[in-house]
CSV table of C-alpha atoms in Angstrom, one decimal:
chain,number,residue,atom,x,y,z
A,1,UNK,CA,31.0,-32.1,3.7
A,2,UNK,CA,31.0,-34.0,2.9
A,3,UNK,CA,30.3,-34.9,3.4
A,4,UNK,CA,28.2,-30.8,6.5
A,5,UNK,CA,26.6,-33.5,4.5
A,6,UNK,CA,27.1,-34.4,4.2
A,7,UNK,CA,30.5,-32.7,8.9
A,8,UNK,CA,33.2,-34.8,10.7
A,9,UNK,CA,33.4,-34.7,14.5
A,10,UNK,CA,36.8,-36.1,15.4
A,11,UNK,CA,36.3,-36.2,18.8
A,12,UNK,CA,34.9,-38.5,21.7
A,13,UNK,CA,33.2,-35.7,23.3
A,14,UNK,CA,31.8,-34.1,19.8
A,15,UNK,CA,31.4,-34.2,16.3
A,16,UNK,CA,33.6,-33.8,13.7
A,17,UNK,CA,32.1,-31.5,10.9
A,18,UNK,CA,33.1,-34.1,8.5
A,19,UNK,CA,33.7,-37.1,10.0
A,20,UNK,CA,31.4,-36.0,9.6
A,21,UNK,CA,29.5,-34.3,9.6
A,22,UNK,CA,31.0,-36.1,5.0
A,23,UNK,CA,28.3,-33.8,7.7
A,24,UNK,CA,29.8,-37.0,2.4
A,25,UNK,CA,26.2,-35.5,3.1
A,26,UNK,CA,26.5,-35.8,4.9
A,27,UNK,CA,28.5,-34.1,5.7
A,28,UNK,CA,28.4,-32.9,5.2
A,29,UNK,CA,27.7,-28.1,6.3
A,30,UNK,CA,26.1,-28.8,3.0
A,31,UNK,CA,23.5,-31.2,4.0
A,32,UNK,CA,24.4,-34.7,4.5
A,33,UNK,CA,27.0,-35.0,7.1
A,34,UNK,CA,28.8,-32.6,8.7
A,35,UNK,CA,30.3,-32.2,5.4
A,36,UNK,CA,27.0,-31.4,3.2
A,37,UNK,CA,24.4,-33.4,3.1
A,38,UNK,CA,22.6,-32.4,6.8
A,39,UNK,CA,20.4,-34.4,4.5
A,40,UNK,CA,21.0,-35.1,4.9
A,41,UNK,CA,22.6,-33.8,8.1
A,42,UNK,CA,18.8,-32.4,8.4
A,43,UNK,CA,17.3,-35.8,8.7
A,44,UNK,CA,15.6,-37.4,5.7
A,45,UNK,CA,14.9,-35.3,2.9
A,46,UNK,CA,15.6,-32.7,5.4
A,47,UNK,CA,17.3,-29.4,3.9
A,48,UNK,CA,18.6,-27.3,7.4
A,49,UNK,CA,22.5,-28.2,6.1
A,50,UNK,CA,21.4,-26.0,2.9
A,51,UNK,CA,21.1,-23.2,5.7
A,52,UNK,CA,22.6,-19.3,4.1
A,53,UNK,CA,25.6,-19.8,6.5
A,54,UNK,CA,26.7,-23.1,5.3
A,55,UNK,CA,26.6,-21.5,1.5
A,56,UNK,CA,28.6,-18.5,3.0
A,57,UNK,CA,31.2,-20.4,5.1
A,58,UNK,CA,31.7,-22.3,1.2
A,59,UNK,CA,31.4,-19.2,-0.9
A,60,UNK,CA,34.7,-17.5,1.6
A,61,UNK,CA,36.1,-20.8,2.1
A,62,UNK,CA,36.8,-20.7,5.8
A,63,UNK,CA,34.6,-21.1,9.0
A,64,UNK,CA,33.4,-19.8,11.5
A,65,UNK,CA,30.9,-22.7,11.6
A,66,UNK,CA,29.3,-24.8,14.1
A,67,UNK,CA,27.0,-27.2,14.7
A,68,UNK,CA,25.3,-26.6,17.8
A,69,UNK,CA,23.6,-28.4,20.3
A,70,UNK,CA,20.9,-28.0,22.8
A,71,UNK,CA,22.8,-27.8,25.7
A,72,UNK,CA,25.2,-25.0,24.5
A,73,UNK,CA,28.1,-27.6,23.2
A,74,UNK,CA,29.4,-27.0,19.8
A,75,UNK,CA,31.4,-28.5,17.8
A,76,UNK,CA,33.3,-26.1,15.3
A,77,UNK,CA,33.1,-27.5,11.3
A,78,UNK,CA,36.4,-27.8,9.3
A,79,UNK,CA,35.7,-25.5,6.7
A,80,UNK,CA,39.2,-24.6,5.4
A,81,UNK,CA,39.8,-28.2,5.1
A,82,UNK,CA,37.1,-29.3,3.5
A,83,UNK,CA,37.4,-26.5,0.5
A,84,UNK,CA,40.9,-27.2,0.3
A,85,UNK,CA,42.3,-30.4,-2.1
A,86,UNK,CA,42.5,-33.4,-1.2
A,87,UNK,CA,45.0,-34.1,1.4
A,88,UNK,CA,47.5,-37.4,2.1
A,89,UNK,CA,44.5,-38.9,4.5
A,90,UNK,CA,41.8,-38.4,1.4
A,91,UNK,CA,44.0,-39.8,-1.0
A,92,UNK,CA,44.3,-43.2,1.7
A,93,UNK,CA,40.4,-43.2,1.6
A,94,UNK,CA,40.1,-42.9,-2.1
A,95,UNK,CA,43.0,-45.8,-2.8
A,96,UNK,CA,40.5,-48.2,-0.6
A,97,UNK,CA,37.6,-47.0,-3.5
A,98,UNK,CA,36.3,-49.4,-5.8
A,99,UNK,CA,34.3,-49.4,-9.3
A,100,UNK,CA,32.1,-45.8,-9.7
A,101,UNK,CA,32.0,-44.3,-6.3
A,102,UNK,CA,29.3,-42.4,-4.5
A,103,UNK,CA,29.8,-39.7,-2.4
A,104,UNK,CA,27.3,-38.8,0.2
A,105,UNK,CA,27.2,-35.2,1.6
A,106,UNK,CA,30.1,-34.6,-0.5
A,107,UNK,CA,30.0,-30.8,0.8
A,108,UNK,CA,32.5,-28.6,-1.5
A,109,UNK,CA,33.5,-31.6,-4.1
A,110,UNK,CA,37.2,-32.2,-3.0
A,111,UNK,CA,36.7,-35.8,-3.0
A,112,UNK,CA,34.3,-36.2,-6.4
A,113,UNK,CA,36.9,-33.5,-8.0
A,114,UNK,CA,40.1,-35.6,-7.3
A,115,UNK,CA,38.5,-38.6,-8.4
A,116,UNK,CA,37.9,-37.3,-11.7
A,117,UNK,CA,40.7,-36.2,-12.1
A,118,UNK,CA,42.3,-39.6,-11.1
A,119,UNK,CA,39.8,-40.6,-14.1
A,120,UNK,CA,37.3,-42.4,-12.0
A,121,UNK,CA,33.5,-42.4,-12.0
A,122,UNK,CA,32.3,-40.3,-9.4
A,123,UNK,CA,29.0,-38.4,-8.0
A,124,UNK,CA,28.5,-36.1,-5.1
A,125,UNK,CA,25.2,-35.9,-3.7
A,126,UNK,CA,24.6,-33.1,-1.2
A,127,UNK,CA,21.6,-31.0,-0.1
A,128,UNK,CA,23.1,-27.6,-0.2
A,129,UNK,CA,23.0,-25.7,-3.8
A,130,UNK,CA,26.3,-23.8,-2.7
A,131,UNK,CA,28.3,-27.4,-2.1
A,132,UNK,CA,26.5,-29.2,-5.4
A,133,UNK,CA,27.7,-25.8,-7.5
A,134,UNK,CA,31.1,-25.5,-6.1
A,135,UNK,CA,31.7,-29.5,-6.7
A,136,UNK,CA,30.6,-28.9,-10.6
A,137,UNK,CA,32.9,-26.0,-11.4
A,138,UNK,CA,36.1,-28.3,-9.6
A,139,UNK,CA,34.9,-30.8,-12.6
A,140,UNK,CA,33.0,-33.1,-10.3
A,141,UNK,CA,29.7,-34.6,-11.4
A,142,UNK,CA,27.4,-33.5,-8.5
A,143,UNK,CA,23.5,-33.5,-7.7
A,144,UNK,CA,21.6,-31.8,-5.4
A,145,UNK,CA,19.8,-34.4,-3.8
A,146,UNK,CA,19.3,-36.2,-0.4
A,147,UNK,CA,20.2,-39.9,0.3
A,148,UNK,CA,17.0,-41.1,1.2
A,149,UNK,CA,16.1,-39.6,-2.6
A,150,UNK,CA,15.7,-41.7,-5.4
A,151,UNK,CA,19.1,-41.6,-7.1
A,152,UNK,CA,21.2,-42.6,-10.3
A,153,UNK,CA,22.1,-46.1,-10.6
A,154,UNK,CA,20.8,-47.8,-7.3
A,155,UNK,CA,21.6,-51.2,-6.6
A,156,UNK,CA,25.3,-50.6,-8.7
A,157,UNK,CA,27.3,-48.7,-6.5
A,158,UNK,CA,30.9,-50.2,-6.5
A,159,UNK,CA,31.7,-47.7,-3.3
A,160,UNK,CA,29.9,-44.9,-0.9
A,161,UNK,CA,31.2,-42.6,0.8
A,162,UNK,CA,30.3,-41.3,4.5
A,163,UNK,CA,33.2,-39.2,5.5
A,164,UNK,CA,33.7,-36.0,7.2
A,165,UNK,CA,30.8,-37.0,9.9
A,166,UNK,CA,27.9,-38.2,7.6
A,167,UNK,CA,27.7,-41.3,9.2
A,168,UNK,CA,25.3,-38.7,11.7
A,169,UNK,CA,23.3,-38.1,8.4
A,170,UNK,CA,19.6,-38.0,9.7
A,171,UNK,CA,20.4,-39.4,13.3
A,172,UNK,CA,19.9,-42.7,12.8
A,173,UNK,CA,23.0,-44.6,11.9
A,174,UNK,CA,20.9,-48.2,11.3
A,175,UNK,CA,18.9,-46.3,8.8
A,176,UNK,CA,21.5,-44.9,6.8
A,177,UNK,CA,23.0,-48.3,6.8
A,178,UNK,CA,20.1,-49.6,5.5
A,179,UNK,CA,19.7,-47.3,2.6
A,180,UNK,CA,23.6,-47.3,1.6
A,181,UNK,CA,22.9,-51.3,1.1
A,182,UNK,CA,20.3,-50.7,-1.3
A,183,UNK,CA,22.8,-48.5,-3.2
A,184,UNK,CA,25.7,-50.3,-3.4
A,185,UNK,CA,26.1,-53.5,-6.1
A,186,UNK,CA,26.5,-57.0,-3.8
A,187,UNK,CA,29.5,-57.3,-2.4
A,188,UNK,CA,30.2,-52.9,-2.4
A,189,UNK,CA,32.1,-51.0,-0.2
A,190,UNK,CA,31.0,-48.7,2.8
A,191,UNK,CA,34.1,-46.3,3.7
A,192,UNK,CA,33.0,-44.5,6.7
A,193,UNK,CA,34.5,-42.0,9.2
A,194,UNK,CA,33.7,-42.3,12.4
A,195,UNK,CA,34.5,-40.7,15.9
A,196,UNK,CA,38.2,-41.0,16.5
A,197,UNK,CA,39.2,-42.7,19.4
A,198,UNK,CA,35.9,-42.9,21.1
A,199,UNK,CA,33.2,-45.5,21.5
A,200,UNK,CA,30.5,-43.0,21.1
A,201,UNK,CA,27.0,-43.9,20.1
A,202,UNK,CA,24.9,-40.7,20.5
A,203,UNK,CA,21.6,-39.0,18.8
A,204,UNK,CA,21.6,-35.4,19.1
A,205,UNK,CA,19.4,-32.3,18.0
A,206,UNK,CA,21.6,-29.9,16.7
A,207,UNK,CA,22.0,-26.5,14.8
A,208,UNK,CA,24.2,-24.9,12.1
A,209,UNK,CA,25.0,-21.7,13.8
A,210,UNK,CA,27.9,-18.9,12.2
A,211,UNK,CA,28.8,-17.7,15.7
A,212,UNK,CA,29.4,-18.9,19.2
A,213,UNK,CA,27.2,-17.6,22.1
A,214,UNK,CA,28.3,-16.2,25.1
A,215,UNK,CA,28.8,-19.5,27.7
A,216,UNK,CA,29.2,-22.1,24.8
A,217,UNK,CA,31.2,-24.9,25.3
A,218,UNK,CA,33.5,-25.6,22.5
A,219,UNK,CA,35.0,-29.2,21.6
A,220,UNK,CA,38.8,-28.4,21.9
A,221,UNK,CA,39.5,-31.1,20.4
A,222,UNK,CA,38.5,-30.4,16.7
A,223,UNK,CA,41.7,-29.4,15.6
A,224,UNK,CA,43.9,-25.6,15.2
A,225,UNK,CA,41.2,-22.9,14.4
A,226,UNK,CA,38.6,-24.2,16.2
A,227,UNK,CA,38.0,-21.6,19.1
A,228,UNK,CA,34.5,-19.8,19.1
A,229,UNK,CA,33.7,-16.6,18.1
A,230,UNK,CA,31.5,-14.9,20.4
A,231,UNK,CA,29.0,-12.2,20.1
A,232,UNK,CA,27.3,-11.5,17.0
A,233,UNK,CA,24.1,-13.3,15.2
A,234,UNK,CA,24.6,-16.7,15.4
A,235,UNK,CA,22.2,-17.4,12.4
A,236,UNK,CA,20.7,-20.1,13.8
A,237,UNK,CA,18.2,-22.4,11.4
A,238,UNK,CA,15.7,-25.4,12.8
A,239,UNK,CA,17.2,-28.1,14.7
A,240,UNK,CA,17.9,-31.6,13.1
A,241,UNK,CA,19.0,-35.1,14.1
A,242,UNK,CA,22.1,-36.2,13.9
A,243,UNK,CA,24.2,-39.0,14.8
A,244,UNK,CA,27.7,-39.2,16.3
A,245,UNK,CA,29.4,-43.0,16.1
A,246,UNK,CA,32.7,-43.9,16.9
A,247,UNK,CA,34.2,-47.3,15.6
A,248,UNK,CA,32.8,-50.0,17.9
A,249,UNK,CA,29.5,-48.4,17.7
A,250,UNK,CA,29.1,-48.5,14.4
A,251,UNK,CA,30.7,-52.1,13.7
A,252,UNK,CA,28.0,-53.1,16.4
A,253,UNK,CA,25.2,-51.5,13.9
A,254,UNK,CA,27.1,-53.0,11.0
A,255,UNK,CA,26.8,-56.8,11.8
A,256,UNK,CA,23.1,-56.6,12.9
A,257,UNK,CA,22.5,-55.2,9.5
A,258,UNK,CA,24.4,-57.8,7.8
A,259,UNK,CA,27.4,-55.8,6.6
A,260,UNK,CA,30.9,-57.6,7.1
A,261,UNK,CA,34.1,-55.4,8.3
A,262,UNK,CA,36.6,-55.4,5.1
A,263,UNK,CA,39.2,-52.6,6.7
A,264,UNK,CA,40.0,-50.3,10.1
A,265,UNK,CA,42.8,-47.5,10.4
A,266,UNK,CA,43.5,-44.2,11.8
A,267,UNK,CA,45.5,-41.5,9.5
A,268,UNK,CA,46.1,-37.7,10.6
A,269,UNK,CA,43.9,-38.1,13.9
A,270,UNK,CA,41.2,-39.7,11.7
A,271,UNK,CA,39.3,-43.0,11.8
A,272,UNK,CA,38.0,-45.2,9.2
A,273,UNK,CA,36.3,-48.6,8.8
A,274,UNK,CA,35.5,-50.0,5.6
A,275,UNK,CA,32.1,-52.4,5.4
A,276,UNK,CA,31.1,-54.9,2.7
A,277,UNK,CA,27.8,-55.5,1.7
A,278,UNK,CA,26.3,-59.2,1.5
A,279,UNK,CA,25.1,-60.9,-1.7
A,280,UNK,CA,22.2,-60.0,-3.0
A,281,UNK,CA,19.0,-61.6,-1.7
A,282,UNK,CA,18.5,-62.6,-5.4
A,283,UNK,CA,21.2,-64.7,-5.3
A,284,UNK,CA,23.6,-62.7,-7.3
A,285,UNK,CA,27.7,-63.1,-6.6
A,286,UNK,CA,29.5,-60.9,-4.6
A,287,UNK,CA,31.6,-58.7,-6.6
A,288,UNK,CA,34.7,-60.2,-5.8
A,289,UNK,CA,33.8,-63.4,-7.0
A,290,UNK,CA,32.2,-62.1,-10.3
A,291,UNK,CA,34.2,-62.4,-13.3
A,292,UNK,CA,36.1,-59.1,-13.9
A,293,UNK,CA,34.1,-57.6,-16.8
A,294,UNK,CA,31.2,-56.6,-13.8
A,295,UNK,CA,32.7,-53.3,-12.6
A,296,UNK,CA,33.2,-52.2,-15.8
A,297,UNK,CA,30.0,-52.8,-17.3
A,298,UNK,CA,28.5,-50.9,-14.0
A,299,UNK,CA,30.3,-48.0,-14.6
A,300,UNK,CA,29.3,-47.9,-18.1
A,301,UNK,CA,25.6,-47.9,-17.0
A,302,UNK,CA,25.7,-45.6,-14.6
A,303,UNK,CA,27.9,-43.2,-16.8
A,304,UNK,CA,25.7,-43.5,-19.4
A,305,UNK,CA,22.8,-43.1,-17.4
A,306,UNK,CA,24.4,-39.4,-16.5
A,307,UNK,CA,25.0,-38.5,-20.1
A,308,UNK,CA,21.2,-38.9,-21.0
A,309,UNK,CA,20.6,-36.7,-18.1
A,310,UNK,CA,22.6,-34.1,-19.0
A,311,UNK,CA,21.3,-32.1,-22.6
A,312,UNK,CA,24.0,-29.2,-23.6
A,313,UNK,CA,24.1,-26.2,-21.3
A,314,UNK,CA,22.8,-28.3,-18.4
A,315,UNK,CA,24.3,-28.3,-15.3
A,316,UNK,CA,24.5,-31.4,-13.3
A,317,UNK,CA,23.0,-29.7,-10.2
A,318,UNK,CA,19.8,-28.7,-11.9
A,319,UNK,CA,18.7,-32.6,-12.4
């Protein structure tokens, strides 16, 4: 972005490509947040965050980029940061990571890319071919697939990822809950980013849009090097849902679908609650009860599972 799907919006009053909009996905403006995923930040299976802008904002590594909404508000996507390395607030977010870790709308890879290099079992999942390519040559094992997609290792997840705004991934924050469940093993972890400071619960349409129009309204509050650019094609692509869910909200969403709160804190102007899933309905333990051999043997499934996927002179983001 992701995370866009995969993009954050750090504000109250808009979204933070990245934390959004992770969009992950995202993403995030890959697809499925803010950060990537737009599909993952496009809605389900949707592919507007794998827009030519997005792809272009990656291949130059800086904005401008925005999502856009109806109305003329925009909120501008953090680009730079998101193809930069991992900075001191990642690194807090990864050190809360357990077992083989999924990110979703994981956007330009900086997240999958430190993680292996830290050694850990990671995947990136994002919509946009741009973000799953650039993820692969930092070393990250990415795919180019949505979240509502079948994908490798379901029901073994030791962590997901929804940073960088792709909580917003499809509009519909109860639905994405729903579906990072089924991923995770009992008893895994949900790190999200939500809206800083903000009890924001909103559904939006918006756009991915490479120039501000005339009139705009810019959120302010999205950091240094957010202004608009005006004039110019603003590229725009169809609209898509998307979500924007600031910490109460989305700990409201979280106990009606059964998740319990493991972890809250703020870092560099940044929120993020961690969620644990319940035991499975089949009765099996939650992971931090299970003896200590069960991570382990998870991430030798699911890394095994990768390695029969991928024959010599196969890239990851052609499966």
């Amino acid at each position: 972005m992701g995370h866009p799907a995969e993009v954050g919006a750090r504000s109250g009053a808009g979204v933070r490509a990245g934390a959004g909009a992770r969009p992950r996905s995202g993403a995030r403006v890959a697809g499925e947040g803010a950060r990537g995923e737009g599909g993952d930040g496009a809605g389900r299976g949707g592919r507007s965050w794998a827009a030519d802008p997005y792809a272009d904002a990656l291949g130059a590594e800086r904005g401008p980029l925005f999502l856009r909404r109806t109305d003329g508000w925009l909120l501008p996507l953090e680009v730079e940061r998101w193809c930069a390395r991992a900075d001191a607030v990642d690194l807090q977010v990864l050190a809360h990571c357990e077992g083989t870790v999924l990110d979703v709308g994981c956007g330009p890879g900086r997240l999958v890319a430190e993680l292996a290099a830290l050694g850990r079992p990671a995947l990136g999942i994002d919509v946009s071919e741009a973000a799953v390519a650039r993820t692969v040559r930092l070393g990250g094992q990415a795919l180019r697939r949505s979240v509502f997609e079948p994908l490798p290792g379901e029901g073994r997840w030791g962590t997901a990822l929804l940073v960088d705004g792709n909580i917003g991934i499809g509009g519909d924050p109860a639905a994405l809950l729903s579906r990072t469940a089924e991923l995770l093993a009992p008893g895994g972890l949900l790190i999200a980013e939500t809206v800083a400071g903000a009890d924001v619960d909103e559904r939006v349409d918006v756009r991915i849009v490479s120039a501000a129009h005339p009139g705009d309204a810019v959120d302010d509050t999205a950091g240094e090097g957010s202004e608009a650019r005006e004039g110019g094609p603003s590229a725009d692509r169809a609209a898509f849902p998307w979500a924007r869910v600031g910490t109460p909200a989305l700990l409201r969403h979280a106990v009606r679908a059964g998740w319990r709160t493991d972890a809250q804190w703020e870092a560099g102007g940044r929120s993020f609650v961690a969620l644990r899933n319940g035991p499975g309905r089949d009765g099996r333990r939650d992971r931090r009860t299970s003896s200590s051999a069960d991570p382990a043997n998870s991430a030798a499934v699911i890394s095994s599972q990768w390695a029969r996927k991928l024959s010599p002179g196969r890239a990851v983001a052609d499966l």
